[in-house]
Amino acid sequence: MTLGEDLPKEMARVRDELMPIYQSIGPAGGFALAMMRDDLDRAAKAMIEGDVVEMIRAYESLKAYKE
């Protein structure tokens, strides 16, 4: 796999699998959700701009999120 393939998959994992879990716990999940949103925005921006270094940073940040 390449970064161009893995980053969108990691973005989808966070958005579709993890964020709903954090949303379901209510206000206690708010801080983590804000961080996830920021990382997803950063990843999307890096992809649009073709900024490979920022894509790697965003990918590593997104991979760190667990259930």
CHARMM-style PDB file with segment names, atoms N, HN, CA, C and O in Angstrom:
ATOM      1  N   MET     1       0.829  -1.183   0.000  1.00  0.00      PROA
ATOM      2  CA  MET     1       0.000   0.000   0.000  1.00  0.00      PROA
ATOM      3  C   MET     1       0.879   1.253   0.000  1.00  0.00      PROA
ATOM      4  O   MET     1       2.018   1.239   0.466  1.00  0.00      PROA
ATOM      5  N   THR     2       0.324   2.309  -0.525  1.00  0.00      PROA
ATOM      6  HN  THR     2      -0.602   2.320  -0.904  1.00  0.00      PROA
ATOM      7  CA  THR     2       1.021   3.589  -0.537  1.00  0.00      PROA
ATOM      8  C   THR     2       0.298   4.574   0.373  1.00  0.00      PROA
ATOM      9  O   THR     2      -0.840   4.346   0.783  1.00  0.00      PROA
ATOM     10  N   LEU     3       0.971   5.654   0.674  1.00  0.00      PROA
ATOM     11  HN  LEU     3       1.895   5.839   0.341  1.00  0.00      PROA
ATOM     12  CA  LEU     3       0.351   6.691   1.504  1.00  0.00      PROA
ATOM     13  C   LEU     3      -0.917   7.215   0.849  1.00  0.00      PROA
ATOM     14  O   LEU     3      -1.907   7.488   1.528  1.00  0.00      PROA
ATOM     15  N   GLY     4      -0.885   7.354  -0.475  1.00  0.00      PROA
ATOM     16  HN  GLY     4      -0.080   7.132  -1.026  1.00  0.00      PROA
ATOM     17  CA  GLY     4      -2.065   7.833  -1.207  1.00  0.00      PROA
ATOM     18  C   GLY     4      -3.252   6.900  -1.091  1.00  0.00      PROA
ATOM     19  O   GLY     4      -4.395   7.328  -1.250  1.00  0.00      PROA
ATOM     20  N   GLU     5      -2.996   5.625  -0.815  1.00  0.00      PROA
ATOM     21  HN  GLU     5      -2.067   5.277  -0.686  1.00  0.00      PROA
ATOM     22  CA  GLU     5      -4.077   4.652  -0.617  1.00  0.00      PROA
ATOM     23  C   GLU     5      -4.453   4.526   0.856  1.00  0.00      PROA
ATOM     24  O   GLU     5      -5.628   4.420   1.204  1.00  0.00      PROA
ATOM     25  N   ASP     6      -3.431   4.541   1.714  1.00  0.00      PROA
ATOM     26  HN  ASP     6      -2.476   4.628   1.431  1.00  0.00      PROA
ATOM     27  CA  ASP     6      -3.667   4.312   3.140  1.00  0.00      PROA
ATOM     28  C   ASP     6      -4.290   5.506   3.859  1.00  0.00      PROA
ATOM     29  O   ASP     6      -5.129   5.325   4.742  1.00  0.00      PROA
ATOM     30  N   LEU     7      -3.894   6.715   3.496  1.00  0.00      PROA
ATOM     31  HN  LEU     7      -3.213   6.863   2.778  1.00  0.00      PROA
ATOM     32  CA  LEU     7      -4.434   7.882   4.202  1.00  0.00      PROA
ATOM     33  C   LEU     7      -5.947   7.992   4.062  1.00  0.00      PROA
ATOM     34  O   LEU     7      -6.623   8.198   5.070  1.00  0.00      PROA
ATOM     35  N   PRO     8      -6.514   7.864   2.863  1.00  0.00      PROA
ATOM     36  CA  PRO     8      -7.982   7.920   2.781  1.00  0.00      PROA
ATOM     37  C   PRO     8      -8.667   6.796   3.564  1.00  0.00      PROA
ATOM     38  O   PRO     8      -9.746   6.999   4.122  1.00  0.00      PROA
ATOM     39  N   LYS     9      -8.054   5.627   3.609  1.00  0.00      PROA
ATOM     40  HN  LYS     9      -7.178   5.462   3.157  1.00  0.00      PROA
ATOM     41  CA  LYS     9      -8.628   4.520   4.390  1.00  0.00      PROA
ATOM     42  C   LYS     9      -8.601   4.837   5.873  1.00  0.00      PROA
ATOM     43  O   LYS     9      -9.555   4.549   6.594  1.00  0.00      PROA
ATOM     44  N   GLU    10      -7.508   5.430   6.325  1.00  0.00      PROA
ATOM     45  HN  GLU    10      -6.733   5.665   5.739  1.00  0.00      PROA
ATOM     46  CA  GLU    10      -7.401   5.792   7.738  1.00  0.00      PROA
ATOM     47  C   GLU    10      -8.380   6.914   8.081  1.00  0.00      PROA
ATOM     48  O   GLU    10      -8.962   6.925   9.165  1.00  0.00      PROA
ATOM     49  N   MET    11      -8.556   7.845   7.165  1.00  0.00      PROA
ATOM     50  HN  MET    11      -8.083   7.836   6.284  1.00  0.00      PROA
ATOM     51  CA  MET    11      -9.536   8.912   7.372  1.00  0.00      PROA
ATOM     52  C   MET    11     -10.940   8.324   7.497  1.00  0.00      PROA
ATOM     53  O   MET    11     -11.709   8.737   8.365  1.00  0.00      PROA
ATOM     54  N   ALA    12     -11.269   7.382   6.653  1.00  0.00      PROA
ATOM     55  HN  ALA    12     -10.644   7.047   5.948  1.00  0.00      PROA
ATOM     56  CA  ALA    12     -12.589   6.746   6.702  1.00  0.00      PROA
ATOM     57  C   ALA    12     -12.770   5.960   7.992  1.00  0.00      PROA
ATOM     58  O   ALA    12     -13.855   5.968   8.574  1.00  0.00      PROA
ATOM     59  N   ARG    13     -11.721   5.281   8.446  1.00  0.00      PROA
ATOM     60  HN  ARG    13     -10.839   5.275   7.973  1.00  0.00      PROA
ATOM     61  CA  ARG    13     -11.807   4.504   9.695  1.00  0.00      PROA
ATOM     62  C   ARG    13     -12.139   5.423  10.860  1.00  0.00      PROA
ATOM     63  O   ARG    13     -13.025   5.127  11.662  1.00  0.00      PROA
ATOM     64  N   VAL    14     -11.433   6.523  10.947  1.00  0.00      PROA
ATOM     65  HN  VAL    14     -10.714   6.763  10.295  1.00  0.00      PROA
ATOM     66  CA  VAL    14     -11.674   7.459  12.050  1.00  0.00      PROA
ATOM     67  C   VAL    14     -13.075   8.053  11.941  1.00  0.00      PROA
ATOM     68  O   VAL    14     -13.817   8.099  12.922  1.00  0.00      PROA
ATOM     69  N   ARG    15     -13.428   8.504  10.746  1.00  0.00      PROA
ATOM     70  HN  ARG    15     -12.826   8.466   9.948  1.00  0.00      PROA
ATOM     71  CA  ARG    15     -14.731   9.163  10.532  1.00  0.00      PROA
ATOM     72  C   ARG    15     -15.902   8.203  10.724  1.00  0.00      PROA
ATOM     73  O   ARG    15     -16.883   8.547  11.383  1.00  0.00      PROA
ATOM     74  N   ASP    16     -15.808   7.010  10.157  1.00  0.00      PROA
ATOM     75  HN  ASP    16     -15.012   6.731   9.621  1.00  0.00      PROA
ATOM     76  CA  ASP    16     -16.961   6.106  10.117  1.00  0.00      PROA
ATOM     77  C   ASP    16     -17.034   5.125  11.282  1.00  0.00      PROA
ATOM     78  O   ASP    16     -18.123   4.681  11.646  1.00  0.00      PROA
ATOM     79  N   GLU    17     -15.889   4.782  11.869  1.00  0.00      PROA
ATOM     80  HN  GLU    17     -15.005   5.142  11.573  1.00  0.00      PROA
ATOM     81  CA  GLU    17     -15.885   3.790  12.944  1.00  0.00      PROA
ATOM     82  C   GLU    17     -15.681   4.401  14.325  1.00  0.00      PROA
ATOM     83  O   GLU    17     -16.394   4.066  15.271  1.00  0.00      PROA
ATOM     84  N   LEU    18     -14.712   5.292  14.438  1.00  0.00      PROA
ATOM     85  HN  LEU    18     -14.133   5.565  13.670  1.00  0.00      PROA
ATOM     86  CA  LEU    18     -14.375   5.808  15.766  1.00  0.00      PROA
ATOM     87  C   LEU    18     -15.209   7.001  16.201  1.00  0.00      PROA
ATOM     88  O   LEU    18     -15.652   7.063  17.348  1.00  0.00      PROA
ATOM     89  N   MET    19     -15.427   7.940  15.304  1.00  0.00      PROA
ATOM     90  HN  MET    19     -15.067   7.890  14.372  1.00  0.00      PROA
ATOM     91  CA  MET    19     -16.184   9.133  15.705  1.00  0.00      PROA
ATOM     92  C   MET    19     -17.576   8.804  16.239  1.00  0.00      PROA
ATOM     93  O   MET    19     -17.991   9.405  17.229  1.00  0.00      PROA
ATOM     94  N   PRO    20     -18.312   7.881  15.631  1.00  0.00      PROA
ATOM     95  CA  PRO    20     -19.620   7.538  16.208  1.00  0.00      PROA
ATOM     96  C   PRO    20     -19.529   6.994  17.635  1.00  0.00      PROA
ATOM     97  O   PRO    20     -20.420   7.233  18.451  1.00  0.00      PROA
ATOM     98  N   ILE    21     -18.466   6.270  17.932  1.00  0.00      PROA
ATOM     99  HN  ILE    21     -17.743   6.076  17.269  1.00  0.00      PROA
ATOM    100  CA  ILE    21     -18.289   5.744  19.295  1.00  0.00      PROA
ATOM    101  C   ILE    21     -18.114   6.899  20.271  1.00  0.00      PROA
ATOM    102  O   ILE    21     -18.754   6.934  21.322  1.00  0.00      PROA
ATOM    103  N   TYR    22     -17.246   7.841  19.922  1.00  0.00      PROA
ATOM    104  HN  TYR    22     -16.725   7.812  19.068  1.00  0.00      PROA
ATOM    105  CA  TYR    22     -17.004   8.986  20.799  1.00  0.00      PROA
ATOM    106  C   TYR    22     -18.234   9.886  20.897  1.00  0.00      PROA
ATOM    107  O   TYR    22     -18.486  10.473  21.950  1.00  0.00      PROA
ATOM    108  N   GLN    23     -18.998  10.000  19.819  1.00  0.00      PROA
ATOM    109  HN  GLN    23     -18.793   9.524  18.964  1.00  0.00      PROA
ATOM    110  CA  GLN    23     -20.230  10.787  19.859  1.00  0.00      PROA
ATOM    111  C   GLN    23     -21.244  10.146  20.797  1.00  0.00      PROA
ATOM    112  O   GLN    23     -21.989  10.846  21.483  1.00  0.00      PROA
ATOM    113  N   SER    24     -21.274   8.831  20.829  1.00  0.00      PROA
ATOM    114  HN  SER    24     -20.669   8.262  20.272  1.00  0.00      PROA
ATOM    115  CA  SER    24     -22.267   8.125  21.640  1.00  0.00      PROA
ATOM    116  C   SER    24     -22.036   8.282  23.138  1.00  0.00      PROA
ATOM    117  O   SER    24     -22.960   8.068  23.923  1.00  0.00      PROA
ATOM    118  N   ILE    25     -20.825   8.650  23.553  1.00  0.00      PROA
ATOM    119  HN  ILE    25     -20.075   8.824  22.915  1.00  0.00      PROA
ATOM    120  CA  ILE    25     -20.588   8.802  24.990  1.00  0.00      PROA
ATOM    121  C   ILE    25     -20.889  10.212  25.476  1.00  0.00      PROA
ATOM    122  O   ILE    25     -20.731  10.511  26.659  1.00  0.00      PROA
ATOM    123  N   GLY    26     -21.320  11.073  24.571  1.00  0.00      PROA
ATOM    124  HN  GLY    26     -21.448  10.830  23.610  1.00  0.00      PROA
ATOM    125  CA  GLY    26     -21.763  12.407  24.966  1.00  0.00      PROA
ATOM    126  C   GLY    26     -20.619  13.383  25.160  1.00  0.00      PROA
ATOM    127  O   GLY    26     -19.582  13.283  24.505  1.00  0.00      PROA
ATOM    128  N   PRO    27     -20.820  14.338  26.078  1.00  0.00      PROA
ATOM    129  CA  PRO    27     -19.834  15.406  26.267  1.00  0.00      PROA
ATOM    130  C   PRO    27     -18.427  14.903  26.608  1.00  0.00      PROA
ATOM    131  O   PRO    27     -17.443  15.579  26.309  1.00  0.00      PROA
ATOM    132  N   ALA    28     -18.327  13.743  27.219  1.00  0.00      PROA
ATOM    133  HN  ALA    28     -19.126  13.194  27.462  1.00  0.00      PROA
ATOM    134  CA  ALA    28     -17.010  13.208  27.585  1.00  0.00      PROA
ATOM    135  C   ALA    28     -16.151  12.921  26.359  1.00  0.00      PROA
ATOM    136  O   ALA    28     -14.924  12.902  26.453  1.00  0.00      PROA
ATOM    137  N   GLY    29     -16.776  12.701  25.225  1.00  0.00      PROA
ATOM    138  HN  GLY    29     -17.773  12.717  25.149  1.00  0.00      PROA
ATOM    139  CA  GLY    29     -16.030  12.430  24.009  1.00  0.00      PROA
ATOM    140  C   GLY    29     -15.727  13.657  23.176  1.00  0.00      PROA
ATOM    141  O   GLY    29     -15.098  13.558  22.123  1.00  0.00      PROA
ATOM    142  N   GLY    30     -16.169  14.808  23.640  1.00  0.00      PROA
ATOM    143  HN  GLY    30     -16.681  14.888  24.495  1.00  0.00      PROA
ATOM    144  CA  GLY    30     -16.044  16.043  22.868  1.00  0.00      PROA
ATOM    145  C   GLY    30     -14.626  16.449  22.536  1.00  0.00      PROA
ATOM    146  O   GLY    30     -14.351  16.862  21.409  1.00  0.00      PROA
ATOM    147  N   PHE    31     -13.718  16.340  23.495  1.00  0.00      PROA
ATOM    148  HN  PHE    31     -13.941  16.004  24.410  1.00  0.00      PROA
ATOM    149  CA  PHE    31     -12.335  16.730  23.240  1.00  0.00      PROA
ATOM    150  C   PHE    31     -11.707  15.838  22.179  1.00  0.00      PROA
ATOM    151  O   PHE    31     -11.054  16.334  21.262  1.00  0.00      PROA
ATOM    152  N   ALA    32     -11.897  14.531  22.293  1.00  0.00      PROA
ATOM    153  HN  ALA    32     -12.427  14.127  23.039  1.00  0.00      PROA
ATOM    154  CA  ALA    32     -11.341  13.599  21.303  1.00  0.00      PROA
ATOM    155  C   ALA    32     -11.944  13.849  19.927  1.00  0.00      PROA
ATOM    156  O   ALA    32     -11.239  13.789  18.919  1.00  0.00      PROA
ATOM    157  N   LEU    33     -13.240  14.129  19.878  1.00  0.00      PROA
ATOM    158  HN  LEU    33     -13.813  14.178  20.696  1.00  0.00      PROA
ATOM    159  CA  LEU    33     -13.888  14.418  18.595  1.00  0.00      PROA
ATOM    160  C   LEU    33     -13.302  15.668  17.945  1.00  0.00      PROA
ATOM    161  O   LEU    33     -13.088  15.702  16.733  1.00  0.00      PROA
ATOM    162  N   ALA    34     -13.046  16.685  18.748  1.00  0.00      PROA
ATOM    163  HN  ALA    34     -13.219  16.658  19.733  1.00  0.00      PROA
ATOM    164  CA  ALA    34     -12.452  17.911  18.207  1.00  0.00      PROA
ATOM    165  C   ALA    34     -11.071  17.628  17.633  1.00  0.00      PROA
ATOM    166  O   ALA    34     -10.717  18.142  16.572  1.00  0.00      PROA
ATOM    167  N   MET    35     -10.298  16.818  18.330  1.00  0.00      PROA
ATOM    168  HN  MET    35     -10.585  16.401  19.193  1.00  0.00      PROA
ATOM    169  CA  MET    35      -8.969  16.458  17.831  1.00  0.00      PROA
ATOM    170  C   MET    35      -9.067  15.664  16.532  1.00  0.00      PROA
ATOM    171  O   MET    35      -8.305  15.895  15.593  1.00  0.00      PROA
ATOM    172  N   MET    36     -10.008  14.732  16.488  1.00  0.00      PROA
ATOM    173  HN  MET    36     -10.627  14.545  17.251  1.00  0.00      PROA
ATOM    174  CA  MET    36     -10.195  13.926  15.275  1.00  0.00      PROA
ATOM    175  C   MET    36     -10.592  14.805  14.100  1.00  0.00      PROA
ATOM    176  O   MET    36     -10.073  14.646  12.995  1.00  0.00      PROA
ATOM    177  N   ARG    37     -11.511  15.732  14.337  1.00  0.00      PROA
ATOM    178  HN  ARG    37     -11.933  15.862  15.235  1.00  0.00      PROA
ATOM    179  CA  ARG    37     -11.937  16.640  13.259  1.00  0.00      PROA
ATOM    180  C   ARG    37     -10.767  17.466  12.743  1.00  0.00      PROA
ATOM    181  O   ARG    37     -10.609  17.649  11.536  1.00  0.00      PROA
ATOM    182  N   ASP    38      -9.953  17.960  13.658  1.00  0.00      PROA
ATOM    183  HN  ASP    38     -10.081  17.812  14.639  1.00  0.00      PROA
ATOM    184  CA  ASP    38      -8.783  18.738  13.246  1.00  0.00      PROA
ATOM    185  C   ASP    38      -7.823  17.896  12.412  1.00  0.00      PROA
ATOM    186  O   ASP    38      -7.309  18.358  11.394  1.00  0.00      PROA
ATOM    187  N   ASP    39      -7.586  16.671  12.843  1.00  0.00      PROA
ATOM    188  HN  ASP    39      -8.003  16.296  13.671  1.00  0.00      PROA
ATOM    189  CA  ASP    39      -6.680  15.791  12.101  1.00  0.00      PROA
ATOM    190  C   ASP    39      -7.260  15.411  10.742  1.00  0.00      PROA
ATOM    191  O   ASP    39      -6.524  15.320   9.759  1.00  0.00      PROA
ATOM    192  N   LEU    40      -8.556  15.189  10.678  1.00  0.00      PROA
ATOM    193  HN  LEU    40      -9.154  15.263  11.476  1.00  0.00      PROA
ATOM    194  CA  LEU    40      -9.188  14.889   9.389  1.00  0.00      PROA
ATOM    195  C   LEU    40      -9.100  16.092   8.446  1.00  0.00      PROA
ATOM    196  O   LEU    40      -8.834  15.930   7.255  1.00  0.00      PROA
ATOM    197  N   ASP    41      -9.321  17.284   8.974  1.00  0.00      PROA
ATOM    198  HN  ASP    41      -9.537  17.416   9.941  1.00  0.00      PROA
ATOM    199  CA  ASP    41      -9.200  18.491   8.156  1.00  0.00      PROA
ATOM    200  C   ASP    41      -7.769  18.675   7.662  1.00  0.00      PROA
ATOM    201  O   ASP    41      -7.537  19.022   6.504  1.00  0.00      PROA
ATOM    202  N   ARG    42      -6.820  18.437   8.554  1.00  0.00      PROA
ATOM    203  HN  ARG    42      -7.008  18.154   9.494  1.00  0.00      PROA
ATOM    204  CA  ARG    42      -5.402  18.571   8.197  1.00  0.00      PROA
ATOM    205  C   ARG    42      -5.029  17.566   7.113  1.00  0.00      PROA
ATOM    206  O   ARG    42      -4.302  17.899   6.178  1.00  0.00      PROA
ATOM    207  N   ALA    43      -5.523  16.345   7.236  1.00  0.00      PROA
ATOM    208  HN  ALA    43      -6.113  16.074   7.996  1.00  0.00      PROA
ATOM    209  CA  ALA    43      -5.235  15.310   6.236  1.00  0.00      PROA
ATOM    210  C   ALA    43      -5.832  15.676   4.884  1.00  0.00      PROA
ATOM    211  O   ALA    43      -5.176  15.536   3.852  1.00  0.00      PROA
ATOM    212  N   ALA    44      -7.065  16.140   4.890  1.00  0.00      PROA
ATOM    213  HN  ALA    44      -7.599  16.253   5.729  1.00  0.00      PROA
ATOM    214  CA  ALA    44      -7.722  16.516   3.630  1.00  0.00      PROA
ATOM    215  C   ALA    44      -6.982  17.672   2.958  1.00  0.00      PROA
ATOM    216  O   ALA    44      -6.771  17.657   1.745  1.00  0.00      PROA
ATOM    217  N   LYS    45      -6.593  18.663   3.741  1.00  0.00      PROA
ATOM    218  HN  LYS    45      -6.764  18.675   4.726  1.00  0.00      PROA
ATOM    219  CA  LYS    45      -5.872  19.813   3.197  1.00  0.00      PROA
ATOM    220  C   LYS    45      -4.532  19.375   2.611  1.00  0.00      PROA
ATOM    221  O   LYS    45      -4.152  19.817   1.527  1.00  0.00      PROA
ATOM    222  N   ALA    46      -3.821  18.511   3.322  1.00  0.00      PROA
ATOM    223  HN  ALA    46      -4.130  18.152   4.203  1.00  0.00      PROA
ATOM    224  CA  ALA    46      -2.529  18.027   2.843  1.00  0.00      PROA
ATOM    225  C   ALA    46      -2.674  17.258   1.536  1.00  0.00      PROA
ATOM    226  O   ALA    46      -1.839  17.377   0.640  1.00  0.00      PROA
ATOM    227  N   MET    47      -3.735  16.472   1.436  1.00  0.00      PROA
ATOM    228  HN  MET    47      -4.414  16.376   2.164  1.00  0.00      PROA
ATOM    229  CA  MET    47      -3.966  15.723   0.198  1.00  0.00      PROA
ATOM    230  C   MET    47      -4.255  16.670  -0.958  1.00  0.00      PROA
ATOM    231  O   MET    47      -3.724  16.495  -2.055  1.00  0.00      PROA
ATOM    232  N   ILE    48      -5.087  17.661  -0.720  1.00  0.00      PROA
ATOM    233  HN  ILE    48      -5.519  17.803   0.171  1.00  0.00      PROA
ATOM    234  CA  ILE    48      -5.437  18.621  -1.769  1.00  0.00      PROA
ATOM    235  C   ILE    48      -4.198  19.375  -2.243  1.00  0.00      PROA
ATOM    236  O   ILE    48      -4.016  19.610  -3.437  1.00  0.00      PROA
ATOM    237  N   GLU    49      -3.351  19.749  -1.287  1.00  0.00      PROA
ATOM    238  HN  GLU    49      -3.499  19.558  -0.316  1.00  0.00      PROA
ATOM    239  CA  GLU    49      -2.161  20.522  -1.620  1.00  0.00      PROA
ATOM    240  C   GLU    49      -0.991  19.666  -2.084  1.00  0.00      PROA
ATOM    241  O   GLU    49       0.014  20.188  -2.567  1.00  0.00      PROA
ATOM    242  N   GLY    50      -1.124  18.349  -1.937  1.00  0.00      PROA
ATOM    243  HN  GLY    50      -1.941  17.925  -1.545  1.00  0.00      PROA
ATOM    244  CA  GLY    50      -0.036  17.457  -2.320  1.00  0.00      PROA
ATOM    245  C   GLY    50       1.159  17.555  -1.389  1.00  0.00      PROA
ATOM    246  O   GLY    50       2.289  17.294  -1.798  1.00  0.00      PROA
ATOM    247  N   ASP    51       0.918  17.931  -0.139  1.00  0.00      PROA
ATOM    248  HN  ASP    51      -0.001  18.143   0.194  1.00  0.00      PROA
ATOM    249  CA  ASP    51       1.973  18.091   0.870  1.00  0.00      PROA
ATOM    250  C   ASP    51       2.245  16.735   1.520  1.00  0.00      PROA
ATOM    251  O   ASP    51       1.562  16.340   2.465  1.00  0.00      PROA
ATOM    252  N   VAL    52       3.243  16.035   1.005  1.00  0.00      PROA
ATOM    253  HN  VAL    52       3.798  16.355   0.237  1.00  0.00      PROA
ATOM    254  CA  VAL    52       3.516  14.669   1.448  1.00  0.00      PROA
ATOM    255  C   VAL    52       3.951  14.625   2.913  1.00  0.00      PROA
ATOM    256  O   VAL    52       3.552  13.724   3.650  1.00  0.00      PROA
ATOM    257  N   VAL    53       4.753  15.576   3.331  1.00  0.00      PROA
ATOM    258  HN  VAL    53       5.078  16.308   2.732  1.00  0.00      PROA
ATOM    259  CA  VAL    53       5.208  15.592   4.727  1.00  0.00      PROA
ATOM    260  C   VAL    53       4.014  15.736   5.669  1.00  0.00      PROA
ATOM    261  O   VAL    53       3.921  15.024   6.669  1.00  0.00      PROA
ATOM    262  N   GLU    54       3.117  16.642   5.356  1.00  0.00      PROA
ATOM    263  HN  GLU    54       3.192  17.221   4.544  1.00  0.00      PROA
ATOM    264  CA  GLU    54       1.929  16.836   6.203  1.00  0.00      PROA
ATOM    265  C   GLU    54       0.989  15.631   6.109  1.00  0.00      PROA
ATOM    266  O   GLU    54       0.322  15.289   7.086  1.00  0.00      PROA
ATOM    267  N   MET    55       0.934  14.995   4.954  1.00  0.00      PROA
ATOM    268  HN  MET    55       1.475  15.273   4.161  1.00  0.00      PROA
ATOM    269  CA  MET    55       0.122  13.778   4.817  1.00  0.00      PROA
ATOM    270  C   MET    55       0.639  12.690   5.746  1.00  0.00      PROA
ATOM    271  O   MET    55      -0.151  11.986   6.374  1.00  0.00      PROA
ATOM    272  N   ILE    56       1.949  12.546   5.838  1.00  0.00      PROA
ATOM    273  HN  ILE    56       2.591  13.118   5.327  1.00  0.00      PROA
ATOM    274  CA  ILE    56       2.544  11.541   6.732  1.00  0.00      PROA
ATOM    275  C   ILE    56       2.211  11.867   8.177  1.00  0.00      PROA
ATOM    276  O   ILE    56       1.834  10.984   8.947  1.00  0.00      PROA
ATOM    277  N   ARG    57       2.349  13.139   8.549  1.00  0.00      PROA
ATOM    278  HN  ARG    57       2.655  13.857   7.923  1.00  0.00      PROA
ATOM    279  CA  ARG    57       2.026  13.539   9.929  1.00  0.00      PROA
ATOM    280  C   ARG    57       0.559  13.262  10.257  1.00  0.00      PROA
ATOM    281  O   ARG    57       0.241  12.735  11.324  1.00  0.00      PROA
ATOM    282  N   ALA    58      -0.320  13.618   9.339  1.00  0.00      PROA
ATOM    283  HN  ALA    58      -0.062  14.046   8.472  1.00  0.00      PROA
ATOM    284  CA  ALA    58      -1.746  13.393   9.562  1.00  0.00      PROA
ATOM    285  C   ALA    58      -2.047  11.907   9.643  1.00  0.00      PROA
ATOM    286  O   ALA    58      -2.835  11.477  10.486  1.00  0.00      PROA
ATOM    287  N   TYR    59      -1.432  11.125   8.782  1.00  0.00      PROA
ATOM    288  HN  TYR    59      -0.792  11.474   8.097  1.00  0.00      PROA
ATOM    289  CA  TYR    59      -1.632   9.675   8.785  1.00  0.00      PROA
ATOM    290  C   TYR    59      -1.228   9.080  10.133  1.00  0.00      PROA
ATOM    291  O   TYR    59      -1.961   8.273  10.705  1.00  0.00      PROA
ATOM    292  N   GLU    60      -0.073   9.477  10.634  1.00  0.00      PROA
ATOM    293  HN  GLU    60       0.523  10.132  10.169  1.00  0.00      PROA
ATOM    294  CA  GLU    60       0.398   8.969  11.925  1.00  0.00      PROA
ATOM    295  C   GLU    60      -0.543   9.393  13.057  1.00  0.00      PROA
ATOM    296  O   GLU    60      -0.804   8.608  13.968  1.00  0.00      PROA
ATOM    297  N   SER    61      -1.045  10.612  13.005  1.00  0.00      PROA
ATOM    298  HN  SER    61      -0.832  11.250  12.265  1.00  0.00      PROA
ATOM    299  CA  SER    61      -1.983  11.082  14.026  1.00  0.00      PROA
ATOM    300  C   SER    61      -3.274  10.268  13.993  1.00  0.00      PROA
ATOM    301  O   SER    61      -3.793   9.870  15.036  1.00  0.00      PROA
ATOM    302  N   LEU    62      -3.782  10.029  12.803  1.00  0.00      PROA
ATOM    303  HN  LEU    62      -3.360  10.353  11.955  1.00  0.00      PROA
ATOM    304  CA  LEU    62      -5.034   9.281  12.663  1.00  0.00      PROA
ATOM    305  C   LEU    62      -4.863   7.831  13.103  1.00  0.00      PROA
ATOM    306  O   LEU    62      -5.765   7.259  13.715  1.00  0.00      PROA
ATOM    307  N   LYS    63      -3.709   7.232  12.793  1.00  0.00      PROA
ATOM    308  HN  LYS    63      -2.976   7.697  12.296  1.00  0.00      PROA
ATOM    309  CA  LYS    63      -3.461   5.843  13.187  1.00  0.00      PROA
ATOM    310  C   LYS    63      -3.448   5.681  14.704  1.00  0.00      PROA
ATOM    311  O   LYS    63      -3.742   4.602  15.219  1.00  0.00      PROA
ATOM    312  N   ALA    64      -3.112   6.740  15.408  1.00  0.00      PROA
ATOM    313  HN  ALA    64      -2.873   7.616  14.990  1.00  0.00      PROA
ATOM    314  CA  ALA    64      -3.002   6.659  16.868  1.00  0.00      PROA
ATOM    315  C   ALA    64      -4.361   6.557  17.566  1.00  0.00      PROA
ATOM    316  O   ALA    64      -4.420   6.164  18.731  1.00  0.00      PROA
ATOM    317  N   TYR    65      -5.441   6.898  16.884  1.00  0.00      PROA
ATOM    318  HN  TYR    65      -5.393   7.217  15.938  1.00  0.00      PROA
ATOM    319  CA  TYR    65      -6.757   6.829  17.517  1.00  0.00      PROA
ATOM    320  C   TYR    65      -7.228   5.384  17.625  1.00  0.00      PROA
ATOM    321  O   TYR    65      -7.203   4.623  16.658  1.00  0.00      PROA
ATOM    322  N   LYS    66      -7.653   5.037  18.817  1.00  0.00      PROA
ATOM    323  HN  LYS    66      -7.674   5.655  19.603  1.00  0.00      PROA
ATOM    324  CA  LYS    66      -8.143   3.678  19.113  1.00  0.00      PROA
ATOM    325  C   LYS    66      -9.527   3.766  19.747  1.00  0.00      PROA
ATOM    326  O   LYS    66      -9.969   4.831  20.178  1.00  0.00      PROA
ATOM    327  N   GLU    67     -10.178   2.644  19.790  1.00  0.00      PROA
ATOM    328  HN  GLU    67      -9.818   1.779  19.440  1.00  0.00      PROA
ATOM    329  CA  GLU    67     -11.498   2.576  20.447  1.00  0.00      PROA
ATOM    330  C   GLU    67     -11.368   2.700  21.927  1.00  0.00      PROA
ATOM    331  OT1 GLU    67     -12.371   2.664  22.640  1.00  0.00      PROA
TER     332      GLU     67
END
